[in-house]
Coordinates of C-alpha atoms in Angstrom, one line a residue:
Chain X
X21 CA -21.2 -8.2 -28.6
X22 CA -24.1 -10.7 -28.3
X23 CA -27.3 -9.5 -26.8
X24 CA -29.0 -11.8 -24.3
X25 CA -32.3 -10.9 -22.8
X26 CA -31.0 -8.7 -20.0
X27 CA -33.5 -6.8 -17.9
X28 CA -32.8 -3.1 -18.5
X29 CA -33.0 -2.2 -14.9
X30 CA -30.9 0.6 -13.5
X31 CA -27.9 -0.5 -11.5
X32 CA -27.9 -0.1 -7.7
X33 CA -31.5 -0.9 -7.1
X34 CA -30.7 -4.3 -5.8
X35 CA -31.6 -4.7 -2.1
X36 CA -28.8 -5.5 0.3
X37 CA -28.4 -8.9 1.8
X38 CA -30.6 -7.9 4.8
X39 CA -33.6 -7.7 2.5
X40 CA -33.1 -11.1 1.2
X41 CA -36.0 -12.6 3.1
X42 CA -38.4 -10.2 1.3
X43 CA -37.5 -11.7 -2.1
X44 CA -40.4 -12.9 -4.1
X45 CA -40.6 -16.6 -5.1
X46 CA -39.7 -15.6 -8.7
X47 CA -36.5 -14.0 -7.5
X48 CA -35.6 -17.2 -5.6
X49 CA -36.0 -19.2 -8.8
X50 CA -33.7 -16.8 -10.7
X51 CA -30.2 -18.2 -11.2
X52 CA -27.5 -16.4 -9.2
X53 CA -25.1 -16.2 -12.1
X54 CA -25.9 -16.3 -15.8
X55 CA -23.0 -16.1 -18.2
X56 CA -23.8 -16.0 -21.9
X57 CA -21.3 -16.2 -24.8
X58 CA -18.5 -14.7 -22.7
X59 CA -15.4 -13.7 -24.6
X60 CA -12.2 -12.2 -23.1
X61 CA -9.2 -11.0 -25.0
X62 CA -5.9 -9.7 -23.5
X63 CA -4.6 -7.8 -26.4
X64 CA -4.2 -10.4 -29.1
X65 CA -4.5 -13.3 -26.7
X66 CA -8.0 -14.8 -26.8
X67 CA -8.5 -16.4 -23.4
X68 CA -12.2 -17.1 -23.2
X69 CA -13.9 -18.2 -26.4
X70 CA -17.6 -18.2 -25.7
X71 CA -18.4 -19.5 -22.3
X72 CA -22.0 -20.2 -21.2
X73 CA -22.6 -21.0 -17.6
X74 CA -25.5 -20.9 -15.2
X75 CA -25.1 -21.1 -11.4
X76 CA -28.2 -21.7 -9.4
X77 CA -28.8 -20.1 -6.1
X78 CA -27.3 -21.9 -3.1
X79 CA -25.2 -24.3 -5.3
X80 CA -21.5 -25.1 -5.3
X81 CA -19.9 -25.0 -8.7
X82 CA -16.4 -26.3 -9.1
X83 CA -14.4 -25.4 -12.1
X84 CA -11.6 -27.7 -13.1
X85 CA -9.1 -27.5 -16.0
X86 CA -5.4 -27.3 -16.8
X87 CA -3.5 -24.1 -16.2
X88 CA -4.1 -21.5 -18.9
X89 CA -7.5 -22.9 -19.7
X90 CA -9.2 -19.6 -18.6
X91 CA -10.7 -20.7 -15.2
X92 CA -9.3 -17.8 -13.2
X93 CA -10.1 -15.3 -16.0
X94 CA -13.7 -16.6 -16.0
X95 CA -13.9 -16.0 -12.2
X96 CA -12.4 -12.6 -12.5
X97 CA -14.9 -11.6 -15.2
X98 CA -17.7 -12.4 -12.9
X99 CA -16.8 -9.6 -10.4
X100 CA -15.5 -7.3 -13.1
X101 CA -11.8 -7.5 -12.1
X102 CA -11.4 -8.0 -15.8
X103 CA -13.7 -6.1 -18.2
X104 CA -15.2 -8.5 -20.6
X105 CA -14.6 -8.3 -24.4
X106 CA -18.0 -9.9 -25.5
X107 CA -21.1 -11.5 -24.1
X108 CA -22.6 -10.8 -20.8
X109 CA -22.3 -11.7 -17.1
X110 CA -25.5 -11.3 -15.1
X111 CA -25.4 -11.7 -11.3
X112 CA -28.7 -12.0 -9.5
X113 CA -30.5 -10.4 -12.5
X114 CA -28.1 -7.5 -12.8
X115 CA -25.9 -7.1 -15.8
X116 CA -22.3 -6.6 -14.6
X117 CA -20.2 -3.7 -15.8
X118 CA -22.6 -2.4 -18.4
X119 CA -26.0 -0.8 -18.9
X120 CA -28.3 -1.1 -21.8
X121 CA -30.4 1.9 -22.6
X122 CA -33.9 1.8 -24.2
X123 CA -32.4 2.2 -27.7
X124 CA -30.3 -0.9 -27.1
X125 CA -27.0 1.0 -26.8
X126 CA -24.5 -0.5 -24.3
X127 CA -22.8 1.9 -21.9
X128 CA -19.9 1.1 -19.6
X129 CA -20.9 1.7 -16.0
X130 CA -19.1 4.3 -13.8
X131 CA -16.4 2.8 -11.6
X132 CA -18.4 3.7 -8.5
X133 CA -21.4 1.7 -9.7
X134 CA -19.1 -1.3 -10.5
X135 CA -17.7 -1.0 -7.0
X136 CA -21.3 -1.2 -5.7
X137 CA -21.9 -4.3 -7.8
X138 CA -18.8 -6.0 -6.4
X139 CA -20.1 -5.5 -2.8
X140 CA -22.4 -8.5 -3.2
X141 CA -19.7 -10.8 -4.5
X142 CA -17.0 -12.1 -2.2
X143 CA -13.6 -13.2 -3.6
X144 CA -10.8 -15.3 -2.1
X145 CA -7.5 -15.3 -3.9
X146 CA -4.8 -17.9 -4.3
X147 CA -2.2 -15.6 -2.7
X148 CA -4.6 -14.4 0.1
X149 CA -3.9 -10.7 -0.5
X150 CA -4.6 -9.8 3.1
X151 CA -3.8 -6.2 3.9
X152 CA -0.4 -6.6 5.6
X153 CA -0.5 -3.4 7.6
X154 CA -3.7 -4.4 9.4
X155 CA -4.3 -7.1 12.0
X156 CA -6.6 -10.0 11.2
X157 CA -9.4 -8.2 12.9
X158 CA -8.8 -4.9 11.1
X159 CA -8.7 -6.8 7.8
X160 CA -12.2 -8.2 8.4
X161 CA -13.5 -4.8 9.7
X162 CA -12.1 -2.7 6.8
X163 CA -14.8 -3.2 4.1
X164 CA -17.9 -3.0 6.4
X165 CA -16.6 0.2 7.9
X166 CA -15.2 1.9 4.8
X167 CA -17.7 0.6 2.2
X168 CA -20.9 0.0 4.2
X169 CA -20.3 2.8 6.7
X170 CA -20.9 0.4 9.6
X171 CA -19.9 1.7 13.0
X172 CA -16.5 0.5 14.2
X173 CA -18.2 -1.2 17.2
X174 CA -20.7 -3.1 15.1
X175 CA -18.1 -4.1 12.5
X176 CA -15.8 -5.3 15.3
X177 CA -18.6 -7.5 16.8
X178 CA -19.3 -9.0 13.5
X179 CA -15.7 -9.5 12.6
X180 CA -15.0 -11.3 15.9
X181 CA -18.0 -13.6 15.1
X182 CA -16.6 -14.3 11.6
X183 CA -13.1 -14.9 12.9
X184 CA -14.5 -17.3 15.4
X185 CA -16.4 -19.1 12.7
X186 CA -13.2 -19.7 10.7
X187 CA -11.6 -20.9 14.0
X188 CA -9.3 -17.9 14.6
X189 CA -10.7 -16.2 17.6
X190 CA -7.2 -16.5 19.3
X191 CA -5.4 -14.8 16.4
X192 CA -7.5 -11.6 15.9
X193 CA -4.6 -9.2 16.8
X194 CA -2.0 -10.9 14.7
X195 CA -0.7 -9.3 11.6
X196 CA -0.8 -11.5 8.4
X197 CA 2.9 -12.0 8.5
X198 CA 2.5 -13.7 11.9
X199 CA 0.0 -16.2 10.6
X200 CA 0.5 -19.4 8.7
X201 CA -0.8 -19.6 5.1
X202 CA -3.9 -21.6 6.1
X203 CA -4.7 -19.1 8.8
X204 CA -4.2 -16.2 6.4
X205 CA -6.6 -17.8 3.9
X206 CA -9.2 -18.3 6.6
X207 CA -8.9 -14.6 7.5
X208 CA -9.3 -13.8 3.8
X209 CA -12.5 -15.9 3.8
X210 CA -13.8 -14.1 6.9
X211 CA -12.9 -10.7 5.3
X212 CA -15.0 -11.6 2.2
X213 CA -17.9 -12.9 4.3
X214 CA -18.0 -9.6 6.3
X215 CA -19.7 -7.9 3.4
X216 CA -22.6 -10.5 3.5
X217 CA -22.0 -11.6 -0.1
X218 CA -24.7 -13.5 -2.0
X219 CA -22.0 -15.2 -4.0
X220 CA -18.5 -16.3 -3.2
X221 CA -15.7 -16.8 -5.7
X222 CA -12.7 -18.9 -4.8
X223 CA -9.6 -18.7 -7.1
X224 CA -7.5 -21.7 -6.3
X225 CA -7.8 -21.0 -2.5
X226 CA -5.5 -23.9 -1.5
X227 CA -2.9 -23.9 -4.2
X228 CA -0.4 -21.7 -2.3
X229 CA -0.7 -23.7 0.9
X230 CA 1.5 -26.4 2.4
X231 CA -0.2 -29.8 2.1
X232 CA -1.0 -30.1 5.8
X233 CA -2.7 -26.7 5.8
X234 CA -5.1 -27.4 2.9
X235 CA -7.6 -29.3 5.1
X236 CA -8.4 -26.4 7.4
X237 CA -9.3 -24.1 4.5
X238 CA -11.4 -26.7 2.8
X239 CA -13.2 -27.4 6.1
X240 CA -14.2 -23.7 6.3
X241 CA -15.4 -23.8 2.7
X242 CA -17.4 -27.0 3.3
X243 CA -19.0 -25.3 6.3
X244 CA -20.0 -22.4 4.1
X245 CA -21.5 -24.7 1.4
X246 CA -23.6 -26.5 4.1
X247 CA -25.0 -23.1 5.1
X248 CA -26.3 -22.6 1.5
X249 CA -23.8 -20.1 0.2
X250 CA -23.6 -19.9 -3.6
X251 CA -20.0 -20.7 -4.4
X252 CA -17.9 -20.9 -7.5
X253 CA -14.6 -22.6 -6.8
X254 CA -11.6 -22.9 -9.1
X255 CA -9.5 -25.7 -7.6
X256 CA -7.4 -28.8 -8.2
X257 CA -8.8 -30.5 -5.2
X258 CA -10.8 -33.3 -6.8
X259 CA -11.8 -34.7 -3.4
X260 CA -13.4 -31.4 -2.5
X261 CA -15.3 -31.4 -5.9
X262 CA -16.5 -34.9 -5.4
X263 CA -17.7 -34.2 -1.8
X264 CA -19.1 -30.7 -2.0
X265 CA -19.8 -29.7 -5.6
X266 CA -23.3 -29.7 -7.0
X267 CA -22.0 -28.9 -10.4
X268 CA -18.6 -29.6 -11.9
X269 CA -17.3 -27.7 -15.0
X270 CA -14.3 -28.8 -16.9
X271 CA -12.6 -26.1 -19.0
X272 CA -9.9 -26.3 -21.6
X273 CA -8.5 -23.7 -24.0
X274 CA -11.1 -21.0 -23.1
X275 CA -14.3 -23.1 -23.5
X276 CA -16.3 -25.4 -21.3
X277 CA -15.6 -28.9 -22.5
X278 CA -17.9 -30.7 -20.2
X279 CA -20.2 -30.0 -17.2
X280 CA -22.6 -31.9 -15.0
X281 CA -22.9 -33.5 -11.6
X282 CA -19.7 -34.5 -9.9
X283 CA -20.4 -38.2 -10.4
X284 CA -20.9 -37.7 -14.1
X285 CA -17.9 -35.4 -14.8
X286 CA -15.4 -37.0 -12.4
X287 CA -16.3 -40.7 -12.6
X288 CA -17.8 -41.1 -16.0
X289 CA -16.5 -38.2 -18.2
X290 CA -17.7 -38.3 -21.8
X291 CA -15.0 -36.2 -23.4
X292 CA -11.5 -37.5 -24.0
X293 CA -9.9 -34.2 -22.8
X294 CA -11.6 -34.5 -19.5
X295 CA -10.4 -38.1 -19.1
X296 CA -6.8 -37.1 -19.9
X297 CA -6.9 -34.3 -17.4
X298 CA -8.4 -36.4 -14.6
X299 CA -5.9 -39.1 -15.3
X300 CA -3.1 -36.6 -14.6
X301 CA -4.5 -35.1 -11.4
X302 CA -6.0 -38.1 -9.7
Chain Y
X13 CA 14.1 -20.1 36.6
X14 CA 13.5 -21.9 40.0
X15 CA 12.8 -25.0 38.1
X16 CA 15.9 -27.2 38.2
X17 CA 15.1 -28.6 34.8
X18 CA 15.6 -25.2 33.2
X19 CA 19.3 -25.2 34.2
X20 CA 20.0 -28.3 32.2
X21 CA 21.4 -27.5 28.8
X22 CA 18.9 -28.8 26.2
X23 CA 21.9 -29.4 23.9
X24 CA 24.0 -32.0 25.7
X25 CA 26.9 -31.8 23.2
X26 CA 27.0 -28.0 22.8
X27 CA 30.2 -27.0 20.9
X28 CA 32.6 -24.7 22.7
X29 CA 35.1 -24.0 19.9
X30 CA 37.8 -21.2 19.9
X31 CA 37.0 -18.5 17.4
X32 CA 39.2 -18.1 14.3
X33 CA 42.0 -15.6 15.1
X34 CA 41.6 -12.3 13.3
X35 CA 44.6 -10.1 14.1
X36 CA 43.8 -7.8 11.1
X37 CA 40.6 -6.7 12.9
X38 CA 42.5 -5.5 15.9
X39 CA 45.2 -3.7 14.0
X40 CA 42.7 -1.9 11.7
X41 CA 40.6 -0.9 14.7
X42 CA 43.7 0.6 16.4
X43 CA 44.7 2.5 13.2
X44 CA 41.2 4.0 12.8
X45 CA 41.0 5.0 16.5
X46 CA 44.4 6.7 16.4
X47 CA 43.3 8.7 13.2
X48 CA 40.0 9.7 14.9
X49 CA 41.8 10.8 18.0
X50 CA 44.2 12.9 15.9
X51 CA 41.2 14.5 14.1
X52 CA 39.4 15.4 17.4
X53 CA 42.6 16.7 19.0
X54 CA 43.2 18.9 15.9
X55 CA 39.7 20.4 16.2
X56 CA 39.7 21.0 20.0
X57 CA 43.3 22.3 20.5
X58 CA 43.3 24.5 17.4
X59 CA 42.8 28.1 18.7
X60 CA 41.7 29.3 15.3
X61 CA 38.4 27.8 16.0
X62 CA 37.9 30.2 18.9
X63 CA 35.9 27.7 21.0
X64 CA 35.4 30.4 23.7
X65 CA 33.4 32.5 21.1
X66 CA 31.6 29.4 20.0
X67 CA 30.5 28.7 23.6
X68 CA 29.5 32.3 24.2
X69 CA 27.3 32.7 21.2
X70 CA 26.0 29.1 20.8
X71 CA 22.9 30.0 22.8
X72 CA 22.6 33.6 21.6
X73 CA 19.0 34.8 21.2
X74 CA 19.7 35.8 17.6
X75 CA 20.9 32.2 16.9
X76 CA 17.7 30.8 18.5
X77 CA 15.6 33.1 16.3
X78 CA 17.5 31.8 13.3
X79 CA 16.9 28.2 14.3
X80 CA 13.2 29.0 14.6
X81 CA 12.9 30.4 11.1
X82 CA 15.0 27.6 9.7
X83 CA 12.7 25.0 11.3
X84 CA 9.6 26.8 10.2
X85 CA 10.9 26.9 6.6
X86 CA 11.9 23.3 6.7
X87 CA 8.6 22.0 8.2
X88 CA 6.4 24.3 6.1
X89 CA 8.0 23.6 2.8
X90 CA 8.2 19.8 3.5
X91 CA 4.5 19.8 4.4
X92 CA 3.5 21.7 1.2
X93 CA 5.9 19.5 -0.8
X94 CA 4.5 16.2 0.5
X95 CA 0.9 17.2 -0.4
X96 CA 2.0 18.4 -3.8
X97 CA 4.1 15.3 -4.4
X98 CA 1.3 12.8 -3.6
X99 CA -0.9 14.8 -6.1
X100 CA 1.9 14.7 -8.7
X101 CA 2.5 11.0 -8.2
X102 CA -1.2 10.2 -8.5
X103 CA -1.3 12.3 -11.7
X104 CA 1.6 10.4 -13.1
X105 CA -0.4 7.1 -12.6
X106 CA -3.6 8.6 -14.0
X107 CA -5.4 7.2 -17.0
X108 CA -5.7 10.8 -18.3
X109 CA -2.8 11.6 -20.6
X110 CA -3.0 15.3 -19.9
X111 CA -2.5 14.7 -16.2
X112 CA 0.4 12.3 -16.8
X113 CA 2.0 14.9 -19.2
X114 CA 1.6 17.9 -16.8
X115 CA 3.1 15.9 -14.0
X116 CA 6.0 14.8 -16.1
X117 CA 6.8 18.3 -17.3
X118 CA 6.6 19.7 -13.7
X119 CA 9.1 17.2 -12.5
X120 CA 11.3 17.7 -15.5
X121 CA 11.4 21.4 -15.0
X122 CA 11.8 21.7 -11.2
X123 CA 14.3 18.9 -11.0
X124 CA 16.2 20.2 -14.0
X125 CA 16.9 23.7 -12.8
X126 CA 19.1 24.7 -9.8
X127 CA 17.2 25.5 -6.6
X128 CA 19.3 28.7 -6.2
X129 CA 18.1 29.9 -9.6
X130 CA 14.5 29.1 -8.8
X131 CA 14.8 31.0 -5.5
X132 CA 16.2 34.1 -7.3
X133 CA 13.3 33.9 -9.7
X134 CA 10.8 33.7 -6.8
X135 CA 12.5 36.8 -5.3
X136 CA 11.9 38.6 -8.6
X137 CA 8.2 37.7 -8.6
X138 CA 7.1 41.2 -7.6
X139 CA 9.3 42.6 -10.5
X140 CA 8.0 40.1 -13.1
X141 CA 4.4 40.2 -12.0
X142 CA 3.8 43.5 -10.1
X143 CA 0.0 42.7 -9.8
X144 CA -1.7 39.4 -9.3
X145 CA -5.4 38.9 -9.9
X146 CA -8.2 36.5 -9.5
X147 CA -10.7 36.2 -12.3
X148 CA -11.9 34.2 -15.4
X149 CA -8.9 32.8 -17.3
X150 CA -8.3 35.2 -20.3
X151 CA -11.5 37.0 -19.1
X152 CA -12.5 39.7 -16.6
X153 CA -10.8 40.1 -13.3
X154 CA -12.7 40.1 -10.0
X155 CA -9.9 41.1 -7.7
X156 CA -6.3 42.1 -7.9
X157 CA -3.5 43.0 -5.5
X158 CA 0.1 44.2 -5.5
X159 CA 2.4 41.2 -5.3
X160 CA 5.0 42.8 -3.0
X161 CA 2.4 43.9 -0.5
X162 CA 0.8 40.5 0.0
X163 CA 3.6 38.0 -0.5
X164 CA 6.6 38.5 1.9
X165 CA 10.1 37.1 1.4
X166 CA 9.3 34.3 3.8
X167 CA 6.4 33.1 1.7
X168 CA 8.5 33.4 -1.5
X169 CA 11.2 31.3 0.1
X170 CA 8.7 28.7 1.3
X171 CA 7.0 28.5 -2.1
X172 CA 10.4 28.2 -3.9
X173 CA 11.7 25.5 -1.6
X174 CA 8.4 23.4 -1.6
X175 CA 7.8 23.5 -5.3
X176 CA 11.4 22.3 -5.9
X177 CA 11.1 19.6 -3.3
X178 CA 7.8 18.4 -4.6
X179 CA 9.4 17.3 -7.8
X180 CA 11.9 15.1 -6.0
X181 CA 9.3 13.8 -3.5
X182 CA 6.9 13.0 -6.3
X183 CA 9.3 10.4 -7.7
X184 CA 9.8 8.9 -4.3
X185 CA 6.0 8.7 -3.8
X186 CA 5.6 7.2 -7.2
X187 CA 8.2 4.5 -6.5
X188 CA 6.4 3.8 -3.2
X189 CA 3.0 3.5 -4.9
X190 CA 4.5 1.2 -7.5
X191 CA 6.0 -1.0 -4.8
X192 CA 2.6 -2.2 -3.5
X193 CA 1.5 -5.5 -4.9
X194 CA -1.3 -5.2 -7.4
X195 CA -3.1 -8.0 -5.6
X196 CA -3.7 -5.5 -2.8
X197 CA -5.7 -3.3 -5.1
X198 CA -7.6 -6.3 -6.5
X199 CA -8.5 -7.5 -3.1
X200 CA -9.8 -4.1 -2.1
X201 CA -11.7 -3.8 -5.4
X202 CA -13.3 -7.2 -4.8
X203 CA -14.6 -5.9 -1.5
X204 CA -16.3 -3.0 -3.3
X205 CA -13.9 -0.3 -2.3
X206 CA -13.7 2.8 -4.5
X207 CA -10.4 3.9 -6.1
X208 CA -10.0 6.9 -3.9
X209 CA -10.5 4.8 -0.8
X210 CA -8.2 2.0 -2.0
X211 CA -5.5 4.6 -2.4
X212 CA -6.0 6.2 1.0
X213 CA -6.6 3.1 3.1
X214 CA -4.7 0.3 1.3
X215 CA -2.0 1.5 -1.1
X216 CA -0.7 4.6 0.5
X217 CA -0.2 3.2 4.0
X218 CA 1.8 0.3 2.5
X219 CA 3.7 2.6 0.2
X220 CA 4.7 4.7 3.2
X221 CA 7.1 1.9 4.2
X222 CA 9.1 2.7 1.0
X223 CA 8.4 6.4 1.1
X224 CA 9.4 7.3 4.7
X225 CA 13.2 6.5 4.6
X226 CA 14.0 8.6 1.5
X227 CA 11.6 11.4 2.7
X228 CA 13.5 11.6 6.0
X229 CA 16.6 12.0 3.9
X230 CA 14.9 14.7 1.9
X231 CA 13.9 16.5 5.1
X232 CA 17.4 16.5 6.4
X233 CA 18.6 17.8 3.0
X234 CA 15.8 20.5 3.1
X235 CA 17.0 21.6 6.5
X236 CA 20.4 22.5 5.0
X237 CA 18.9 23.8 1.6
X238 CA 17.1 26.5 3.6
X239 CA 20.6 28.1 3.9
X240 CA 20.1 29.1 0.3
X241 CA 17.0 31.3 0.9
X242 CA 19.3 34.4 0.9
X243 CA 18.8 34.2 -2.9
X244 CA 15.2 35.4 -2.4
X245 CA 16.5 37.2 -0.2
X246 CA 15.1 36.0 3.1
X247 CA 17.7 36.9 5.8
X248 CA 16.5 35.5 9.1
X249 CA 17.4 31.8 8.8
X250 CA 20.1 30.2 10.9
X251 CA 22.9 30.2 8.3
X252 CA 22.4 33.9 7.3
X253 CA 22.1 35.0 10.9
X254 CA 25.2 33.3 12.1
X255 CA 27.1 34.4 9.1
X256 CA 26.1 38.0 9.6
X257 CA 27.1 37.9 13.3
X258 CA 30.5 36.4 12.3
X259 CA 31.1 39.2 9.8
X260 CA 30.1 41.9 12.3
X261 CA 32.6 40.6 14.9
X262 CA 35.2 39.9 12.2
X263 CA 35.2 36.3 13.5
X264 CA 33.6 34.2 10.7
X265 CA 35.0 30.8 11.8
X266 CA 33.4 30.3 15.2
X267 CA 30.0 31.3 13.8
X268 CA 30.3 28.8 11.0
X269 CA 31.0 26.2 13.8
X270 CA 27.9 27.4 15.7
X271 CA 25.8 26.9 12.5
X272 CA 27.3 23.5 11.9
X273 CA 26.6 22.4 15.5
X274 CA 23.0 23.4 15.4
X275 CA 22.4 21.8 12.0
X276 CA 23.9 18.6 13.4
X277 CA 21.7 18.8 16.5
X278 CA 18.5 19.3 14.5
X279 CA 19.5 16.5 12.0
X280 CA 20.0 14.1 14.9
X281 CA 16.6 14.9 16.3
X282 CA 15.0 14.4 12.9
X283 CA 16.8 11.0 12.6
X284 CA 15.2 9.9 15.9
X285 CA 11.8 10.9 14.5
X286 CA 12.4 9.1 11.3
X287 CA 13.3 5.9 13.2
X288 CA 9.9 5.9 14.9
X289 CA 8.0 6.7 11.7
X290 CA 9.7 3.8 10.0
X291 CA 8.8 1.5 12.8
X292 CA 5.1 2.7 12.6
X293 CA 4.8 2.2 8.9
X294 CA 6.7 -1.1 9.0
X295 CA 4.0 -2.7 11.2
X296 CA 3.0 -6.0 9.8
X297 CA 6.3 -6.2 8.0
X298 CA 8.7 -5.6 10.9
X299 CA 10.8 -8.6 11.8
X300 CA 11.8 -7.2 15.2
X301 CA 9.5 -8.1 18.1
X302 CA 7.3 -5.2 19.1
X303 CA 7.7 -3.4 15.8
X304 CA 4.4 -1.9 15.1
X305 CA 2.1 0.7 16.5
X306 CA 3.5 3.6 18.3
X307 CA 3.2 3.2 22.0
X308 CA 1.7 -0.2 21.8
X309 CA 2.6 -2.9 24.3
X310 CA 5.4 -5.1 23.1
X311 CA 4.2 -8.5 22.1
X312 CA 6.0 -11.7 22.9
X313 CA 8.2 -12.5 19.8
X314 CA 6.9 -15.5 17.8
X315 CA 9.1 -18.2 16.3
X316 CA 9.6 -16.5 13.0
X317 CA 10.7 -13.3 14.7
X318 CA 13.3 -15.1 16.8
X319 CA 14.8 -16.9 13.8
X320 CA 15.0 -13.6 11.9
X321 CA 16.4 -11.7 14.8
X322 CA 19.3 -14.2 15.0
X323 CA 20.5 -12.5 11.8
X324 CA 21.6 -15.7 10.1
X325 CA 18.8 -15.4 7.5
X326 CA 18.9 -12.2 5.4
X327 CA 15.6 -12.1 3.4
X328 CA 13.0 -10.5 5.7
X329 CA 10.1 -11.8 3.6
X330 CA 11.1 -15.4 3.5
X331 CA 9.4 -17.8 5.8
X332 CA 12.0 -19.9 7.7
X333 CA 11.3 -23.5 8.7
X334 CA 13.2 -24.3 11.8

């Protein structure tokens, strides 16, 4: 395991989102995500082969690449849905999943501490994964009540606001099975936002949708980006990347082939593999 | 309906075709009805059943006392068994190999030996272990008591029934937990929920949809298994009571009929309860309009519900494009 300069601060000392305004100027300069030399193996399958990525606060990073290139795995390593094999993932100055003691020994964090770390990171899945036994409103209220310990009334008010923001104020009492794919995905976004995340991860959020429903989900995501949310988006929507992304990353076979601004990567790619991929999807 | 427009058929060329003739259906229905009538007639007119005695003793106070004990045994042992079964199922899924192994051995043993034998052994508890004590394992005792003074036949029967049932239920619960999509756990994890909370709030409620129907089946089965507690021996349940009354009057048959009638009545009530439980845990999955919360106002069916209710599409999870 490589050893980047990770501050050896104890986990769980990060202030919640409400204290964000009290951050010092130095904190504001700190990148939201710093990934160094990240490796991930599934048994004998080497999926990520040394990924370095920095995501600045308030930026939108779009990750492109053919299927099997490790895009989703990279995303899942950021919030510890996969435990990493080598390297480090630092979110807002905090090493994810591990702790380094004064002697330099690395310790795996307790699952409860990892759960705490995940609270700050929202995630939206390709297949929505809404809780089918709860209404849209209950889905959005669940984490604030169960994880944050918010009162039901307060969580309800906030959930109604969020559902209104994603344009679903008339669907709050519907169960996921009674909603279209696009509506389900918008509920899923509201559910993630209910935890006031500092970072949002989107894992192919429009890939499971009928073409005419893609637009409504992308509109919500654009709205979020305008509000300054830090976002990492794995997608095949080149149009969205061109319009919204600050930074575009092209991955293939477990490494980052090319990265840069959207104009540079999408319109003037340097690498042949990027050119071939774009020729297929455009 | 007052709108004249609504009387006009929206399908101007609606087909009014004659159905395919199916004489076989009518003939088979008649044959089955005749056979059923013969069976009922044979029951009612046969004087060996002594329906007069059945009617006299059906609501005897001793019978009611037996029903009470049978219900208490059924409910009590199912309750203990469910708690134990969830624990065993969670142990089976644990990362800890000792937990997995202990759970496996428990299920192997209690499913692998006859319930009657187990009940006999529980009845022998006071003989096998005359004194039970609390203390440090393999160390000093703090406190001990005489087994037969503290644990009555009722409790032995309840322990015997519930430990046996837990082994079966554990497999049902495990199947239920496994039926929940792993994406659900991931989504809950991504929200920062702890494992215990994910199990309680997300996985178990969804698993219940799979767990409830076979558990209802097990409850009905348990109701009748309580008739075996004479092995302990516990002698106040419905079956033993009616049997003893029948023997006393030298009329065993009508009392068997009385027992059968009451078991049937209780089973029917349990089936109604199961129906409502299934509806409750099917919320969000139910295809019928209004399926969902107990006592909640019925919602207007949406388009998908109507298509599914027509019964021409069989897959309840598929989305149908009209």
